[in-house]
Amino acid sequence: DTAVSQTPKYLVTQMGNDKSIKCEQNLGHDTMYWYKQDSKKFLKIMFSYNNKELIINETVPNRFSPKSPDKAHLNLHINSLELGDSAVYFCASSPRTGLSGSSYNEQFFGPGTRLTVL
Amino acid sequence: AQSVTQLDSQVPVFEEAPVELRCNYSSSVSVYLFWYVQYPNQGLQLLLKYLSGSTLVKGINGFEAEFNKSQTSFHLRKPSVHISDTAEYFCAVSGRGMNTGFQKLVFGTGTRLLVSP
């Protein structure tokens, strides 16, 4: 069973288009994340949601809009795609820390979506 | 704020040789430390983590790491590598004392381990 899944795995599109990447987790976690990995493999967090509420929003262009219809899903919509948006986007999930008494909860990553903007 | 430095972008090594991948961090608060591995065209998998207690942490696939607070380091080691260990390795840090319960992982730039026969 796939714990954190993303669709599509590959996405090739033209500059200026609007596209979405979907993420689903079946782990029962409360918190979900989006990370961007650039061509130099550098990984940086973009957003985090807890129970459908935005809790982390790094300095990301407002062309990127995350949407969480329920706590098992966190989708990423990107408007007016630019060449610099080409990257691998990873979704991750974790239980919320603090409520269960544990000091840290592991983040589980999806397989990634490779976005290429031409 | 936290930051992570992985000085080696690539480490070539022969099969069955020992390896050490270096990681240094900076933080104004106590931290949790992690090593993740990324195999080609795959997502990230947690190798090991340091939360508290013993400074020597053992992980999966025979890897271990040692937390050194005075040197602000968390180097990853394996006594004998296999071809299948070829992958990208990421060190990451998360700050403690975040009472909101929401954690932000800050990653290093990664080290590519290349194991050859």
GROMACS .gro file of C-alpha atoms in nm:
model
  235
    1ASP     CA    1   0.000   0.000   0.000
    2THR     CA    2   0.134   0.340  -0.097
    3ALA     CA    3   0.157   0.568   0.208
    4VAL     CA    4   0.203   0.903   0.033
    5SER     CA    5   0.114   0.917  -0.335
    6GLN     CA    6   0.146   1.195  -0.590
    7THR     CA    7   0.001   1.239  -0.936
    8PRO     CA    8   0.125   1.286  -1.193
    9LYS     CA    9   0.477   1.149  -1.167
   10TYR     CA   10   0.591   1.355  -1.466
   11LEU     CA   11   0.443   1.679  -1.595
   12VAL     CA   12   0.567   1.859  -1.906
   13THR     CA   13   0.397   2.182  -1.999
   14GLN     CA   14   0.440   2.514  -2.174
   15MET     CA   15   0.523   2.843  -2.007
   16GLY     CA   16   0.214   3.036  -1.906
   17ASN     CA   17  -0.004   2.730  -1.848
   18ASP     CA   18  -0.182   2.645  -1.521
   19LYS     CA   19  -0.127   2.300  -1.372
   20SER     CA   20  -0.205   2.103  -1.056
   21ILE     CA   21  -0.024   1.830  -0.867
   22LYS     CA   22  -0.221   1.605  -0.633
   23CYS     CA   23  -0.106   1.443  -0.312
   24GLU     CA   24  -0.283   1.188  -0.096
   25GLN     CA   25  -0.175   1.010   0.222
   26ASN     CA   26  -0.341   0.706   0.376
   27LEU     CA   27  -0.146   0.717   0.702
   28GLY     CA   28  -0.407   0.909   0.900
   29HIS     CA   29  -0.164   1.197   0.952
   30ASP     CA   30  -0.279   1.547   1.042
   31THR     CA   31  -0.001   1.746   0.877
   32MET     CA   32   0.104   1.762   0.513
   33TYR     CA   33   0.383   1.948   0.336
   34TRP     CA   34   0.503   2.053  -0.008
   35TYR     CA   35   0.876   2.072  -0.082
   36LYS     CA   36   1.054   2.187  -0.396
   37GLN     CA   37   1.379   2.023  -0.511
   38ASP     CA   38   1.566   2.228  -0.771
   39SER     CA   39   1.807   2.111  -1.039
   40LYS     CA   40   2.094   2.117  -0.787
   41LYS     CA   41   1.900   1.880  -0.559
   42PHE     CA   42   1.840   2.152  -0.299
   43LEU     CA   43   1.522   2.079  -0.102
   44LYS     CA   44   1.316   2.359   0.048
   45ILE     CA   45   0.981   2.361   0.218
   46MET     CA   46   0.705   2.558   0.049
   47PHE     CA   47   0.389   2.498   0.252
   48SER     CA   48   0.250   2.299   0.539
   49TYR     CA   49  -0.112   2.229   0.630
   50ASN     CA   50  -0.254   2.084   0.949
   51ASN     CA   51  -0.612   1.958   0.937
   52LYS     CA   52  -0.679   2.167   0.628
   53GLU     CA   53  -0.533   2.481   0.787
   54LEU     CA   54  -0.225   2.654   0.643
   55ILE     CA   55   0.049   2.670   0.907
   56ILE     CA   56   0.373   2.721   0.716
   57ASN     CA   57   0.398   2.945   0.412
   58GLU     CA   58   0.752   3.014   0.303
   59THR     CA   59   0.845   3.287   0.058
   60VAL     CA   60   0.675   3.139  -0.244
   61PRO     CA   61   0.525   3.335  -0.538
   62ASN     CA   62   0.149   3.368  -0.506
   63ARG     CA   63   0.118   3.183  -0.836
   64PHE     CA   64   0.148   2.876  -0.614
   65SER     CA   65  -0.169   2.798  -0.425
   66PRO     CA   66  -0.204   2.490  -0.206
   67LYS     CA   67  -0.548   2.349  -0.139
   68SER     CA   68  -0.644   2.092   0.122
   69PRO     CA   69  -0.998   1.957   0.071
   70ASP     CA   70  -0.952   1.722   0.367
   71LYS     CA   71  -0.665   1.621   0.590
   72ALA     CA   72  -0.568   1.330   0.363
   73HIS     CA   73  -0.516   1.548   0.057
   74LEU     CA   74  -0.297   1.845  -0.021
   75ASN     CA   75  -0.295   1.965  -0.380
   76LEU     CA   76  -0.066   2.223  -0.535
   77HIS     CA   77  -0.197   2.449  -0.809
   78ILE     CA   78   0.045   2.661  -1.009
   79ASN     CA   79  -0.070   2.948  -1.229
   80SER     CA   80   0.117   3.106  -1.518
   81LEU     CA   81   0.403   2.857  -1.510
   82GLU     CA   82   0.755   2.993  -1.560
   83LEU     CA   83   1.078   2.824  -1.667
   84GLY     CA   84   1.213   2.856  -1.313
   85ASP     CA   85   0.928   2.644  -1.179
   86SER     CA   86   1.090   2.337  -1.335
   87ALA     CA   87   1.179   2.114  -1.042
   88VAL     CA   88   1.078   1.802  -0.855
   89TYR     CA   89   0.797   1.866  -0.609
   90PHE     CA   90   0.766   1.638  -0.308
   91CYS     CA   91   0.467   1.596  -0.084
   92ALA     CA   92   0.515   1.470   0.273
   93SER     CA   93   0.299   1.400   0.577
   94SER     CA   94   0.348   1.353   0.949
   95PRO     CA   95   0.142   1.320   1.265
   96ARG     CA   96   0.115   1.644   1.456
   97THR     CA   97   0.377   1.668   1.729
   98GLY     CA   98   0.286   1.748   2.083
   99LEU     CA   99  -0.064   1.610   2.100
  100SER     CA  100   0.044   1.248   2.136
  101GLY     CA  101   0.319   1.324   2.384
  102SER     CA  102   0.606   1.234   2.151
  103SER     CA  103   0.872   1.492   2.088
  104TYR     CA  104   0.901   1.447   1.715
  105ASN     CA  105   0.716   1.271   1.439
  106GLU     CA  106   0.878   1.153   1.119
  107GLN     CA  107   0.783   1.304   0.787
  108PHE     CA  108   0.699   1.050   0.516
  109PHE     CA  109   0.771   1.160   0.162
  110GLY     CA  110   0.593   1.082  -0.163
  111PRO     CA  111   0.780   0.973  -0.478
  112GLY     CA  112   0.788   1.324  -0.625
  113THR     CA  113   0.648   1.494  -0.935
  114ARG     CA  114   0.899   1.608  -1.194
  115LEU     CA  115   0.769   1.929  -1.351
  116THR     CA  116   0.931   2.051  -1.671
  117VAL     CA  117   0.829   2.389  -1.810
  118LEU     CA  118   0.924   2.449  -2.174
  119ALA     CA  119   1.668   2.989   1.240
  120GLN     CA  120   1.855   2.675   1.150
  121SER     CA  121   2.092   2.594   0.864
  122VAL     CA  122   2.278   2.286   0.747
  123THR     CA  123   2.606   2.256   0.561
  124GLN     CA  124   2.714   1.949   0.371
  125LEU     CA  125   3.060   2.032   0.250
  126ASP     CA  126   3.101   1.737   0.014
  127SER     CA  127   2.881   1.746  -0.294
  128GLN     CA  128   3.009   1.408  -0.409
  129VAL     CA  129   3.195   1.125  -0.238
  130PRO     CA  130   3.335   0.845  -0.457
  131VAL     CA  131   3.427   0.525  -0.276
  132PHE     CA  132   3.502   0.164  -0.362
  133GLU     CA  133   3.273  -0.118  -0.259
  134GLU     CA  134   3.339  -0.255   0.093
  135ALA     CA  135   3.534   0.057   0.193
  136PRO     CA  136   3.423   0.271   0.489
  137VAL     CA  137   3.261   0.606   0.426
  138GLU     CA  138   3.184   0.925   0.620
  139LEU     CA  139   2.949   1.193   0.494
  140ARG     CA  140   2.989   1.522   0.677
  141CYS     CA  141   2.715   1.744   0.811
  142ASN     CA  142   2.743   2.060   1.019
  143TYR     CA  143   2.453   2.267   1.144
  144SER     CA  144   2.388   2.599   1.307
  145SER     CA  145   2.097   2.685   1.531
  146SER     CA  146   2.008   2.924   1.810
  147VAL     CA  147   1.797   2.655   1.979
  148SER     CA  148   1.838   2.287   2.050
  149VAL     CA  149   1.778   2.072   1.748
  150TYR     CA  150   1.662   1.743   1.614
  151LEU     CA  151   1.891   1.602   1.342
  152PHE     CA  152   1.820   1.365   1.055
  153TRP     CA  153   1.973   1.187   0.762
  154TYR     CA  154   1.757   1.106   0.463
  155VAL     CA  155   1.850   0.900   0.156
  156GLN     CA  156   1.718   0.952  -0.195
  157TYR     CA  157   1.771   0.671  -0.444
  158PRO     CA  158   1.758   0.765  -0.814
  159ASN     CA  159   1.412   0.880  -0.921
  160GLN     CA  160   1.262   0.812  -0.581
  161GLY     CA  161   1.140   1.007  -0.280
  162LEU     CA  162   1.323   1.055   0.045
  163GLN     CA  163   1.354   0.784   0.306
  164LEU     CA  164   1.458   0.842   0.666
  165LEU     CA  165   1.790   0.672   0.747
  166LEU     CA  166   1.821   0.776   1.109
  167LYS     CA  167   1.744   1.055   1.352
  168TYR     CA  168   1.880   1.211   1.669
  169LEU     CA  169   1.619   1.343   1.911
  170SER     CA  170   1.788   1.306   2.249
  171GLY     CA  171   1.984   1.059   2.459
  172SER     CA  172   2.278   0.864   2.321
  173THR     CA  173   2.482   1.067   2.077
  174LEU     CA  174   2.554   0.761   1.862
  175VAL     CA  175   2.250   0.681   1.653
  176LYS     CA  176   2.206   0.367   1.447
  177GLY     CA  177   1.985   0.362   1.142
  178ILE     CA  178   1.878   0.136   0.861
  179ASN     CA  179   2.108  -0.036   0.611
  180GLY     CA  180   2.405  -0.038   0.852
  181PHE     CA  181   2.441   0.340   0.874
  182GLU     CA  182   2.514   0.529   1.195
  183ALA     CA  183   2.572   0.891   1.290
  184GLU     CA  184   2.719   1.071   1.587
  185PHE     CA  185   2.584   1.394   1.729
  186ASN     CA  186   2.863   1.623   1.845
  187LYS     CA  187   2.721   1.931   2.013
  188SER     CA  188   3.052   2.108   2.066
  189GLN     CA  189   3.140   2.076   1.697
  190THR     CA  190   2.780   2.117   1.582
  191SER     CA  191   2.820   1.813   1.363
  192PHE     CA  192   2.619   1.504   1.275
  193HIS     CA  193   2.839   1.299   1.043
  194LEU     CA  194   2.703   0.984   0.880
  195ARG     CA  195   2.917   0.671   0.865
  196LYS     CA  196   2.911   0.319   0.732
  197PRO     CA  197   3.197   0.073   0.788
  198SER     CA  198   3.154  -0.109   0.456
  199VAL     CA  199   2.949   0.022   0.165
  200HIS     CA  200   2.770  -0.167  -0.110
  201ILE     CA  201   2.698  -0.075  -0.468
  202SER     CA  202   2.333  -0.039  -0.367
  203ASP     CA  203   2.425   0.247  -0.131
  204THR     CA  204   2.479   0.472  -0.432
  205ALA     CA  205   2.234   0.755  -0.373
  206GLU     CA  206   2.194   1.116  -0.262
  207TYR     CA  207   2.215   1.171   0.114
  208PHE     CA  208   2.058   1.470   0.285
  209CYS     CA  209   2.124   1.597   0.633
  210ALA     CA  210   1.836   1.793   0.789
  211VAL     CA  211   1.765   1.985   1.108
  212SER     CA  212   1.448   2.082   1.289
  213GLY     CA  213   1.440   2.323   1.580
  214ARG     CA  214   1.323   2.213   1.925
  215GLY     CA  215   1.107   2.416   2.153
  216MET     CA  216   0.847   2.466   1.883
  217ASN     CA  217   0.544   2.440   2.104
  218THR     CA  218   0.304   2.471   1.819
  219GLY     CA  219   0.393   2.113   1.735
  220PHE     CA  220   0.460   2.192   1.372
  221GLN     CA  221   0.804   2.110   1.246
  222LYS     CA  222   0.994   2.257   0.957
  223LEU     CA  223   1.279   2.051   0.820
  224VAL     CA  224   1.575   2.248   0.686
  225PHE     CA  225   1.785   2.042   0.448
  226GLY     CA  226   2.147   2.056   0.344
  227THR     CA  227   2.240   2.058  -0.022
  228GLY     CA  228   2.300   1.684  -0.031
  229THR     CA  229   2.598   1.456  -0.085
  230ARG     CA  230   2.605   1.211  -0.372
  231LEU     CA  231   2.764   0.882  -0.265
  232LEU     CA  232   2.907   0.695  -0.563
  233VAL     CA  233   3.006   0.337  -0.487
  234SER     CA  234   3.206   0.157  -0.755
  235PRO     CA  235   3.325  -0.204  -0.778
   0.00000   0.00000   0.00000
